[in-house]
Amino acid sequence: MTVNLTDRMKAWIEAMGSHLCVATPEGVPFVVLGRYAKVTGNDEVAFALAADEANVIAPVLSKNPRVAFGVSRQGGIRAPYQFKGTGELLRSGSVFDTVAAQAKEEKGIDAESVLLVRLTELYCTKPGYEAGQRLDGMSPEELDAWERQRWKDVPRKRD
């Protein structure tokens, strides 16, 4: 399915960062914090990773490229979504250069690599009857309207 991030989702991802989860083919999870995130398209998010963060997930991604993430900090409550897709670790190229430079400038992160996630699934994680509802089948207009009925806030970027 196609994932269409709303402007609000993009703001929460970029302002708060995310917890990134990968798993071995046997199902053993590994989680790192994506402290710097940049939405690079309506269905694509790039995370700048320091060497220690990349080293945790690189061996797992080579066997299973599936990545899931949720917004960190208060975003887990105010932006209750689980994003899923396929990940690729970039160590060069224009996306790497741009995201690594921005992460260094904005957060002081020395990015050894950039995890580029191409989104394929989107779920609501809001407690209650909507928990687990799959949202990636909605058109951009439907998703925007669905979200506007529930939340109005958009975060400011924090250091």
GROMACS .gro file of N, CA and C in nm:
model
  477
    1MET      N    1   0.084  -0.118   0.000
    1MET     CA    2   0.000   0.000   0.000
    1MET      C    3   0.088   0.125   0.000
    2THR      N    4   0.028   0.235  -0.029
    2THR     CA    5   0.100   0.361  -0.032
    2THR      C    6   0.081   0.435   0.100
    3VAL      N    7   0.191   0.483   0.155
    3VAL     CA    8   0.185   0.564   0.276
    3VAL      C    9   0.199   0.710   0.235
    4ASN      N   10   0.108   0.792   0.281
    4ASN     CA   11   0.113   0.936   0.256
    4ASN      C   12   0.121   1.007   0.390
    5LEU      N   13   0.239   1.054   0.425
    5LEU     CA   14   0.255   1.126   0.551
    5LEU      C   15   0.185   1.260   0.545
    6THR      N   16   0.114   1.293   0.652
    6THR     CA   17   0.051   1.425   0.661
    6THR      C   18   0.158   1.526   0.707
    7ASP      N   19   0.128   1.653   0.692
    7ASP     CA   20   0.220   1.756   0.738
    7ASP      C   21   0.243   1.745   0.888
    8ARG      N   22   0.139   1.709   0.960
    8ARG     CA   23   0.150   1.694   1.105
    8ARG      C   24   0.242   1.577   1.141
    9MET      N   25   0.227   1.465   1.073
    9MET     CA   26   0.315   1.349   1.097
    9MET      C   27   0.460   1.387   1.070
   10LYS      N   28   0.482   1.456   0.959
   10LYS     CA   29   0.618   1.498   0.923
   10LYS      C   30   0.677   1.586   1.033
   11ALA      N   31   0.598   1.678   1.084
   11ALA     CA   32   0.646   1.769   1.189
   11ALA      C   33   0.683   1.692   1.315
   12TRP      N   34   0.601   1.596   1.356
   12TRP     CA   35   0.629   1.517   1.476
   12TRP      C   36   0.754   1.433   1.457
   13ILE      N   37   0.769   1.369   1.343
   13ILE     CA   38   0.887   1.285   1.317
   13ILE      C   39   1.013   1.369   1.324
   14GLU      N   40   1.013   1.483   1.256
   14GLU     CA   41   1.132   1.567   1.251
   14GLU      C   42   1.161   1.636   1.383
   15ALA      N   43   1.059   1.671   1.459
   15ALA     CA   44   1.080   1.742   1.585
   15ALA      C   45   1.126   1.651   1.698
   16MET      N   46   1.078   1.529   1.702
   16MET     CA   47   1.101   1.442   1.816
   16MET      C   48   1.197   1.325   1.791
   17GLY      N   49   1.227   1.296   1.665
   17GLY     CA   50   1.305   1.176   1.639
   17GLY      C   51   1.218   1.053   1.659
   18SER      N   52   1.279   0.936   1.651
   18SER     CA   53   1.200   0.813   1.658
   18SER      C   54   1.280   0.699   1.719
   19HIS      N   55   1.208   0.601   1.771
   19HIS     CA   56   1.268   0.474   1.810
   19HIS      C   57   1.260   0.383   1.687
   20LEU      N   58   1.375   0.335   1.643
   20LEU     CA   59   1.384   0.253   1.523
   20LEU      C   60   1.401   0.108   1.563
   21CYS      N   61   1.319   0.021   1.508
   21CYS     CA   62   1.325  -0.121   1.543
   21CYS      C   63   1.349  -0.205   1.419
   22VAL      N   64   1.444  -0.296   1.431
   22VAL     CA   65   1.469  -0.397   1.329
   22VAL      C   66   1.467  -0.532   1.402
   23ALA      N   67   1.453  -0.640   1.327
   23ALA     CA   68   1.449  -0.772   1.389
   23ALA      C   69   1.520  -0.873   1.301
   24THR      N   70   1.583  -0.968   1.365
   24THR     CA   71   1.647  -1.077   1.292
   24THR      C   72   1.539  -1.162   1.226
   25PRO      N   73   1.577  -1.245   1.130
   25PRO     CA   74   1.477  -1.336   1.071
   25PRO      C   75   1.410  -1.426   1.175
   26GLU      N   76   1.477  -1.449   1.287
   26GLU     CA   77   1.419  -1.530   1.396
   26GLU      C   78   1.328  -1.449   1.487
   27GLY      N   79   1.322  -1.317   1.466
   27GLY     CA   80   1.232  -1.232   1.544
   27GLY      C   81   1.295  -1.162   1.663
   28VAL      N   82   1.428  -1.165   1.677
   28VAL     CA   83   1.493  -1.097   1.788
   28VAL      C   84   1.503  -0.948   1.754
   29PRO      N   85   1.443  -0.863   1.838
   29PRO     CA   86   1.441  -0.719   1.806
   29PRO      C   87   1.567  -0.646   1.851
   30PHE      N   88   1.599  -0.541   1.776
   30PHE     CA   89   1.705  -0.448   1.810
   30PHE      C   90   1.647  -0.308   1.791
   31VAL      N   91   1.669  -0.220   1.890
   31VAL     CA   92   1.612  -0.086   1.885
   31VAL      C   93   1.722   0.018   1.906
   32VAL      N   94   1.720   0.121   1.824
   32VAL     CA   95   1.809   0.236   1.843
   32VAL      C   96   1.725   0.362   1.834
   33LEU      N   97   1.779   0.469   1.888
   33LEU     CA   98   1.710   0.597   1.884
   33LEU      C   99   1.757   0.674   1.761
   34GLY      N  100   1.663   0.712   1.677
   34GLY     CA  101   1.693   0.798   1.563
   34GLY      C  102   1.678   0.941   1.609
   35ARG      N  103   1.787   1.000   1.656
   35ARG     CA  104   1.781   1.134   1.717
   35ARG      C  105   1.755   1.244   1.616
   36TYR      N  106   1.797   1.222   1.492
   36TYR     CA  107   1.774   1.321   1.388
   36TYR      C  108   1.700   1.253   1.273
   37ALA      N  109   1.586   1.309   1.237
   37ALA     CA  110   1.506   1.254   1.127
   37ALA      C  111   1.474   1.365   1.028
   38LYS      N  112   1.475   1.328   0.901
   38LYS     CA  113   1.439   1.421   0.795
   38LYS      C  114   1.345   1.349   0.699
   39VAL      N  115   1.226   1.403   0.681
   39VAL     CA  116   1.132   1.347   0.585
   39VAL      C  117   1.181   1.388   0.446
   40THR      N  118   1.210   1.290   0.362
   40THR     CA  119   1.268   1.319   0.230
   40THR      C  120   1.166   1.300   0.118
   41GLY      N  121   1.045   1.259   0.153
   41GLY     CA  122   0.937   1.241   0.055
   41GLY      C  123   0.810   1.207   0.128
   42ASN      N  124   0.698   1.199   0.057
   42ASN     CA  125   0.571   1.166   0.122
   42ASN      C  126   0.570   1.027   0.183
   43ASP      N  127   0.662   0.942   0.139
   43ASP     CA  128   0.666   0.805   0.191
   43ASP      C  129   0.808   0.761   0.224
   44GLU      N  130   0.891   0.857   0.264
   44GLU     CA  131   1.032   0.828   0.287
   44GLU      C  132   1.086   0.914   0.400
   45VAL      N  133   1.159   0.850   0.494
   45VAL     CA  134   1.218   0.922   0.606
   45VAL      C  135   1.363   0.876   0.620
   46ALA      N  136   1.453   0.972   0.643
   46ALA     CA  137   1.595   0.942   0.660
   46ALA      C  138   1.636   0.976   0.803
   47PHE      N  139   1.714   0.887   0.865
   47PHE     CA  140   1.761   0.905   1.003
   47PHE      C  141   1.913   0.907   1.003
   48ALA      N  142   1.973   1.010   1.060
   48ALA     CA  143   2.118   1.017   1.075
   48ALA      C  144   2.158   0.932   1.194
   49LEU      N  145   2.252   0.841   1.172
   49LEU     CA  146   2.296   0.751   1.278
   49LEU      C  147   2.445   0.763   1.303
   50ALA      N  148   2.481   0.774   1.430
   50ALA     CA  149   2.622   0.771   1.468
   50ALA      C  150   2.673   0.628   1.450
   51ALA      N  151   2.804   0.610   1.454
   51ALA     CA  152   2.864   0.479   1.428
   51ALA      C  153   2.809   0.372   1.522
   52ASP      N  154   2.798   0.403   1.653
   52ASP     CA  155   2.749   0.302   1.747
   52ASP      C  156   2.604   0.262   1.720
   53GLU      N  157   2.523   0.357   1.678
   53GLU     CA  158   2.383   0.328   1.646
   53GLU      C  159   2.373   0.243   1.519
   54ALA      N  160   2.449   0.280   1.417
   54ALA     CA  161   2.447   0.205   1.291
   54ALA      C  162   2.499   0.064   1.312
   55ASN      N  163   2.601   0.049   1.397
   55ASN     CA  164   2.659  -0.084   1.420
   55ASN      C  165   2.561  -0.181   1.486
   56VAL      N  166   2.465  -0.129   1.560
   56VAL     CA  167   2.364  -0.215   1.622
   56VAL      C  168   2.272  -0.276   1.518
   57ILE      N  169   2.231  -0.197   1.420
   57ILE     CA  170   2.130  -0.246   1.326
   57ILE      C  171   2.184  -0.295   1.192
   58ALA      N  172   2.306  -0.258   1.156
   58ALA     CA  173   2.360  -0.297   1.024
   58ALA      C  174   2.360  -0.448   1.001
   59PRO      N  175   2.407  -0.530   1.095
   59PRO     CA  176   2.407  -0.674   1.069
   59PRO      C  177   2.265  -0.732   1.053
   60VAL      N  178   2.171  -0.673   1.124
   60VAL     CA  179   2.032  -0.720   1.116
   60VAL      C  180   1.969  -0.678   0.983
   61LEU      N  181   1.992  -0.553   0.943
   61LEU     CA  182   1.936  -0.504   0.816
   61LEU      C  183   1.986  -0.583   0.696
   62SER      N  184   2.108  -0.635   0.705
   62SER     CA  185   2.162  -0.712   0.593
   62SER      C  186   2.086  -0.843   0.573
   63LYS      N  187   2.019  -0.890   0.677
   63LYS     CA  188   1.941  -1.015   0.669
   63LYS      C  189   1.791  -0.991   0.656
   64ASN      N  190   1.745  -0.879   0.712
   64ASN     CA  191   1.602  -0.846   0.711
   64ASN      C  192   1.588  -0.695   0.702
   65PRO      N  193   1.552  -0.642   0.585
   65PRO     CA  194   1.548  -0.496   0.567
   65PRO      C  195   1.424  -0.427   0.624
   66ARG      N  196   1.334  -0.501   0.688
   66ARG     CA  197   1.213  -0.441   0.743
   66ARG      C  198   1.246  -0.355   0.865
   67VAL      N  199   1.187  -0.235   0.870
   67VAL     CA  200   1.208  -0.140   0.979
   67VAL      C  201   1.072  -0.091   1.026
   68ALA      N  202   1.057  -0.078   1.157
   68ALA     CA  203   0.938  -0.016   1.215
   68ALA      C  204   0.986   0.098   1.305
   69PHE      N  205   0.910   0.206   1.310
   69PHE     CA  206   0.946   0.313   1.402
   69PHE      C  207   0.823   0.387   1.450
   70GLY      N  208   0.839   0.448   1.567
   70GLY     CA  209   0.737   0.533   1.625
   70GLY      C  210   0.803   0.660   1.674
   71VAL      N  211   0.728   0.767   1.681
   71VAL     CA  212   0.781   0.896   1.724
   71VAL      C  213   0.819   0.890   1.871
   72SER      N  214   0.934   0.950   1.906
   72SER     CA  215   0.985   0.948   2.043
   72SER      C  216   0.922   1.056   2.129
   73ARG      N  217   0.959   1.052   2.256
   73ARG     CA  218   0.916   1.147   2.358
   73ARG      C  219   0.764   1.156   2.363
   74GLN      N  220   0.711   1.277   2.377
   74GLN     CA  221   0.566   1.291   2.388
   74GLN      C  222   0.496   1.257   2.257
   75GLY      N  223   0.573   1.242   2.150
   75GLY     CA  224   0.515   1.203   2.022
   75GLY      C  225   0.447   1.068   2.027
   76GLY      N  226   0.491   0.981   2.119
   76GLY     CA  227   0.426   0.852   2.134
   76GLY      C  228   0.281   0.865   2.178
   77ILE      N  229   0.250   0.977   2.239
   77ILE     CA  230   0.112   1.003   2.284
   77ILE      C  231   0.040   1.094   2.185
   78ARG      N  232   0.107   1.199   2.142
   78ARG     CA  233   0.044   1.298   2.055
   78ARG      C  234   0.048   1.263   1.907
   79ALA      N  235   0.134   1.171   1.870
   79ALA     CA  236   0.143   1.125   1.731
   79ALA      C  237   0.149   0.973   1.734
   80PRO      N  238   0.037   0.910   1.773
   80PRO     CA  239   0.038   0.766   1.797
   80PRO      C  240   0.030   0.683   1.668
   81TYR      N  241   0.145   0.669   1.605
   81TYR     CA  242   0.151   0.594   1.480
   81TYR      C  243   0.268   0.498   1.484
   82GLN      N  244   0.252   0.388   1.414
   82GLN     CA  245   0.364   0.299   1.387
   82GLN      C  246   0.384   0.302   1.237
   83PHE      N  247   0.506   0.334   1.197
   83PHE     CA  248   0.543   0.342   1.057
   83PHE      C  249   0.628   0.219   1.024
   84LYS      N  250   0.601   0.154   0.912
   84LYS     CA  251   0.678   0.037   0.872
   84LYS      C  252   0.722   0.051   0.728
   85GLY      N  253   0.838  -0.007   0.698
   85GLY     CA  254   0.887  -0.003   0.562
   85GLY      C  255   1.016  -0.081   0.548
   86THR      N  256   1.084  -0.056   0.438
   86THR     CA  257   1.212  -0.121   0.414
   86THR      C  258   1.323  -0.018   0.433
   87GLY      N  259   1.431  -0.063   0.496
   87GLY     CA  260   1.541   0.027   0.528
   87GLY      C  261   1.666  -0.005   0.450
   88GLU      N  262   1.743   0.100   0.427
   88GLU     CA  263   1.870   0.087   0.359
   88GLU      C  264   1.968   0.181   0.427
   89LEU      N  265   2.086   0.129   0.465
   89LEU     CA  266   2.188   0.213   0.525
   89LEU      C  267   2.272   0.277   0.414
   90LEU      N  268   2.275   0.408   0.414
   90LEU     CA  269   2.353   0.483   0.315
   90LEU      C  270   2.478   0.538   0.380
   91ARG      N  271   2.590   0.525   0.311
   91ARG     CA  272   2.715   0.580   0.362
   91ARG      C  273   2.776   0.681   0.265
   92SER      N  274   2.705   0.707   0.156
   92SER     CA  275   2.749   0.806   0.059
   92SER      C  276   2.629   0.844  -0.027
   93GLY      N  277   2.648   0.941  -0.113
   93GLY     CA  278   2.541   0.986  -0.201
   93GLY      C  279   2.477   1.115  -0.154
   94SER      N  280   2.388   1.168  -0.235
   94SER     CA  281   2.329   1.299  -0.205
   94SER      C  282   2.241   1.298  -0.081
   95VAL      N  283   2.161   1.192  -0.061
   95VAL     CA  284   2.077   1.186   0.059
   95VAL      C  285   2.165   1.180   0.183
   96PHE      N  286   2.267   1.094   0.179
   96PHE     CA  287   2.359   1.085   0.293
   96PHE      C  288   2.423   1.220   0.321
   97ASP      N  289   2.479   1.283   0.218
   97ASP     CA  290   2.548   1.411   0.236
   97ASP      C  291   2.457   1.518   0.296
   98THR      N  292   2.335   1.529   0.245
   98THR     CA  293   2.241   1.630   0.292
   98THR      C  294   2.198   1.605   0.437
   99VAL      N  295   2.155   1.483   0.465
   99VAL     CA  296   2.104   1.451   0.600
   99VAL      C  297   2.216   1.455   0.703
  100ALA      N  298   2.333   1.402   0.669
  100ALA     CA  299   2.446   1.404   0.762
  100ALA      C  300   2.487   1.547   0.795
  101ALA      N  301   2.490   1.633   0.696
  101ALA     CA  302   2.527   1.773   0.719
  101ALA      C  303   2.424   1.844   0.807
  102GLN      N  304   2.296   1.820   0.780
  102GLN     CA  305   2.191   1.883   0.861
  102GLN      C  306   2.194   1.831   1.005
  103ALA      N  307   2.218   1.701   1.023
  103ALA     CA  308   2.224   1.643   1.157
  103ALA      C  309   2.340   1.702   1.236
  104LYS      N  310   2.452   1.722   1.170
  104LYS     CA  311   2.570   1.782   1.235
  104LYS      C  312   2.540   1.926   1.275
  105GLU      N  313   2.481   2.001   1.183
  105GLU     CA  314   2.453   2.142   1.208
  105GLU      C  315   2.346   2.161   1.315
  106GLU      N  316   2.238   2.084   1.308
  106GLU     CA  317   2.124   2.105   1.399
  106GLU      C  318   2.137   2.035   1.533
  107LYS      N  319   2.199   1.916   1.535
  107LYS     CA  320   2.204   1.838   1.660
  107LYS      C  321   2.345   1.798   1.703
  108GLY      N  322   2.446   1.831   1.623
  108GLY     CA  323   2.582   1.794   1.657
  108GLY      C  324   2.610   1.645   1.642
  109ILE      N  325   2.534   1.577   1.559
  109ILE     CA  326   2.551   1.433   1.539
  109ILE      C  327   2.650   1.408   1.427
  110ASP      N  328   2.754   1.330   1.456
  110ASP     CA  329   2.848   1.288   1.353
  110ASP      C  330   2.793   1.160   1.290
  111ALA      N  331   2.722   1.175   1.181
  111ALA     CA  332   2.655   1.062   1.118
  111ALA      C  333   2.755   0.975   1.043
  112GLU      N  334   2.759   0.849   1.081
  112GLU     CA  335   2.842   0.751   1.011
  112GLU      C  336   2.763   0.694   0.894
  113SER      N  337   2.631   0.694   0.910
  113SER     CA  338   2.544   0.647   0.803
  113SER      C  339   2.405   0.710   0.819
  114VAL      N  340   2.326   0.693   0.717
  114VAL     CA  341   2.188   0.741   0.718
  114VAL      C  342   2.099   0.622   0.686
  115LEU      N  343   2.001   0.598   0.772
  115LEU     CA  344   1.903   0.493   0.747
  115LEU      C  345   1.788   0.555   0.669
  116LEU      N  346   1.772   0.512   0.546
  116LEU     CA  347   1.662   0.560   0.462
  116LEU      C  348   1.551   0.456   0.467
  117VAL      N  349   1.433   0.497   0.516
  117VAL     CA  350   1.320   0.406   0.528
  117VAL      C  351   1.215   0.445   0.425
  118ARG      N  352   1.184   0.351   0.337
  118ARG     CA  353   1.077   0.370   0.238
  118ARG      C  354   0.952   0.306   0.297
  119LEU      N  355   0.854   0.390   0.330
  119LEU     CA  356   0.737   0.344   0.404
  119LEU      C  357   0.640   0.265   0.317
  120THR      N  358   0.587   0.158   0.377
  120THR     CA  359   0.490   0.073   0.308
  120THR      C  360   0.363   0.050   0.391
  121GLU      N  361   0.372   0.075   0.523
  121GLU     CA  362   0.257   0.051   0.611
  121GLU      C  363   0.250   0.161   0.717
  122LEU      N  364   0.128   0.190   0.759
  122LEU     CA  365   0.103   0.291   0.862
  122LEU      C  366  -0.012   0.244   0.950
  123TYR      N  367   0.011   0.244   1.082
  123TYR     CA  368  -0.090   0.198   1.177
  123TYR      C  369  -0.114   0.304   1.284
  124CYS      N  370  -0.235   0.308   1.335
  124CYS     CA  371  -0.270   0.391   1.450
  124CYS      C  372  -0.237   0.312   1.576
  125THR      N  373  -0.170   0.375   1.672
  125THR     CA  374  -0.141   0.310   1.800
  125THR      C  375  -0.211   0.381   1.916
  126LYS      N  376  -0.307   0.465   1.883
  126LYS     CA  377  -0.385   0.536   1.986
  126LYS      C  378  -0.463   0.431   2.066
  127PRO      N  379  -0.460   0.439   2.200
  127PRO     CA  380  -0.536   0.343   2.280
  127PRO      C  381  -0.685   0.350   2.249
  128GLY      N  382  -0.750   0.237   2.261
  128GLY     CA  383  -0.894   0.233   2.238
  128GLY      C  384  -0.929   0.158   2.112
  129TYR      N  385  -1.048   0.183   2.064
  129TYR     CA  386  -1.100   0.105   1.951
  129TYR      C  387  -1.024   0.126   1.821
  130GLU      N  388  -0.947   0.234   1.811
  130GLU     CA  389  -0.872   0.260   1.688
  130GLU      C  390  -0.733   0.197   1.687
  131ALA      N  391  -0.691   0.142   1.799
  131ALA     CA  392  -0.558   0.082   1.809
  131ALA      C  393  -0.544  -0.028   1.704
  132GLY      N  394  -0.434  -0.022   1.632
  132GLY     CA  395  -0.407  -0.123   1.530
  132GLY      C  396  -0.472  -0.096   1.396
  133GLN      N  397  -0.551   0.010   1.386
  133GLN     CA  398  -0.617   0.040   1.259
  133GLN      C  399  -0.513   0.074   1.154
  134ARG      N  400  -0.525   0.010   1.039
  134ARG     CA  401  -0.431   0.035   0.930
  134ARG      C  402  -0.476   0.159   0.854
  135LEU      N  403  -0.383   0.254   0.836
  135LEU     CA  404  -0.416   0.382   0.777
  135LEU      C  405  -0.358   0.403   0.638
  136ASP      N  406  -0.273   0.314   0.592
  136ASP     CA  407  -0.207   0.337   0.464
  136ASP      C  408  -0.297   0.316   0.345
  137GLY      N  409  -0.416   0.266   0.364
  137GLY     CA  410  -0.511   0.252   0.255
  137GLY      C  411  -0.591   0.378   0.227
  138MET      N  412  -0.577   0.476   0.315
  138MET     CA  413  -0.651   0.602   0.298
  138MET      C  414  -0.582   0.692   0.196
  139SER      N  415  -0.662   0.768   0.123
  139SER     CA  416  -0.605   0.869   0.033
  139SER      C  417  -0.545   0.979   0.120
  140PRO      N  418  -0.459   1.063   0.063
  140PRO     CA  419  -0.403   1.173   0.143
  140PRO      C  420  -0.511   1.262   0.204
  141GLU      N  421  -0.617   1.289   0.131
  141GLU     CA  422  -0.724   1.373   0.183
  141GLU      C  423  -0.799   1.305   0.297
  142GLU      N  424  -0.828   1.176   0.283
  142GLU     CA  425  -0.897   1.101   0.389
  142GLU      C  426  -0.812   1.095   0.515
  143LEU      N  427  -0.683   1.069   0.499
  143LEU     CA  428  -0.593   1.060   0.614
  143LEU      C  429  -0.582   1.194   0.686
  144ASP      N  430  -0.570   1.301   0.610
  144ASP     CA  431  -0.562   1.434   0.668
  144ASP      C  432  -0.689   1.467   0.746
  145ALA      N  433  -0.804   1.436   0.690
  145ALA     CA  434  -0.932   1.461   0.759
  145ALA      C  435  -0.944   1.374   0.883
  146TRP      N  436  -0.904   1.248   0.874
  146TRP     CA  437  -0.908   1.155   0.988
  146TRP      C  438  -0.823   1.210   1.102
  147GLU      N  439  -0.704   1.257   1.068
  147GLU     CA  440  -0.612   1.309   1.169
  147GLU      C  441  -0.665   1.440   1.230
  148ARG      N  442  -0.719   1.529   1.147
  148ARG     CA  443  -0.768   1.658   1.196
  148ARG      C  444  -0.886   1.643   1.293
  149GLN      N  445  -0.960   1.535   1.282
  149GLN     CA  446  -1.070   1.510   1.376
  149GLN      C  447  -1.019   1.474   1.515
  150ARG      N  448  -0.896   1.429   1.523
  150ARG     CA  449  -0.843   1.377   1.649
  150ARG      C  450  -0.742   1.469   1.716
  151TRP      N  451  -0.658   1.536   1.637
  151TRP     CA  452  -0.551   1.618   1.693
  151TRP      C  453  -0.536   1.748   1.616
  152LYS      N  454  -0.489   1.850   1.686
  152LYS     CA  455  -0.466   1.979   1.624
  152LYS      C  456  -0.321   2.027   1.640
  153ASP      N  457  -0.251   1.973   1.740
  153ASP     CA  458  -0.119   2.024   1.775
  153ASP      C  459  -0.010   1.981   1.677
  154VAL      N  460   0.084   2.072   1.658
  154VAL     CA  461   0.203   2.046   1.579
  154VAL      C  462   0.321   2.091   1.664
  155PRO      N  463   0.421   2.005   1.682
  155PRO     CA  464   0.531   2.038   1.775
  155PRO      C  465   0.630   2.136   1.714
  156ARG      N  466   0.706   2.198   1.803
  156ARG     CA  467   0.820   2.280   1.763
  156ARG      C  468   0.943   2.192   1.773
  157LYS      N  469   1.041   2.219   1.689
  157LYS     CA  470   1.168   2.145   1.697
  157LYS      C  471   1.237   2.180   1.828
  158ARG      N  472   1.295   2.075   1.890
  158ARG     CA  473   1.368   2.095   2.015
  158ARG      C  474   1.512   2.054   1.996
  159ASP      N  475   1.601   2.108   2.079
  159ASP     CA  476   1.743   2.070   2.073
  159ASP      C  477   1.764   1.941   2.145
   0.00000   0.00000   0.00000
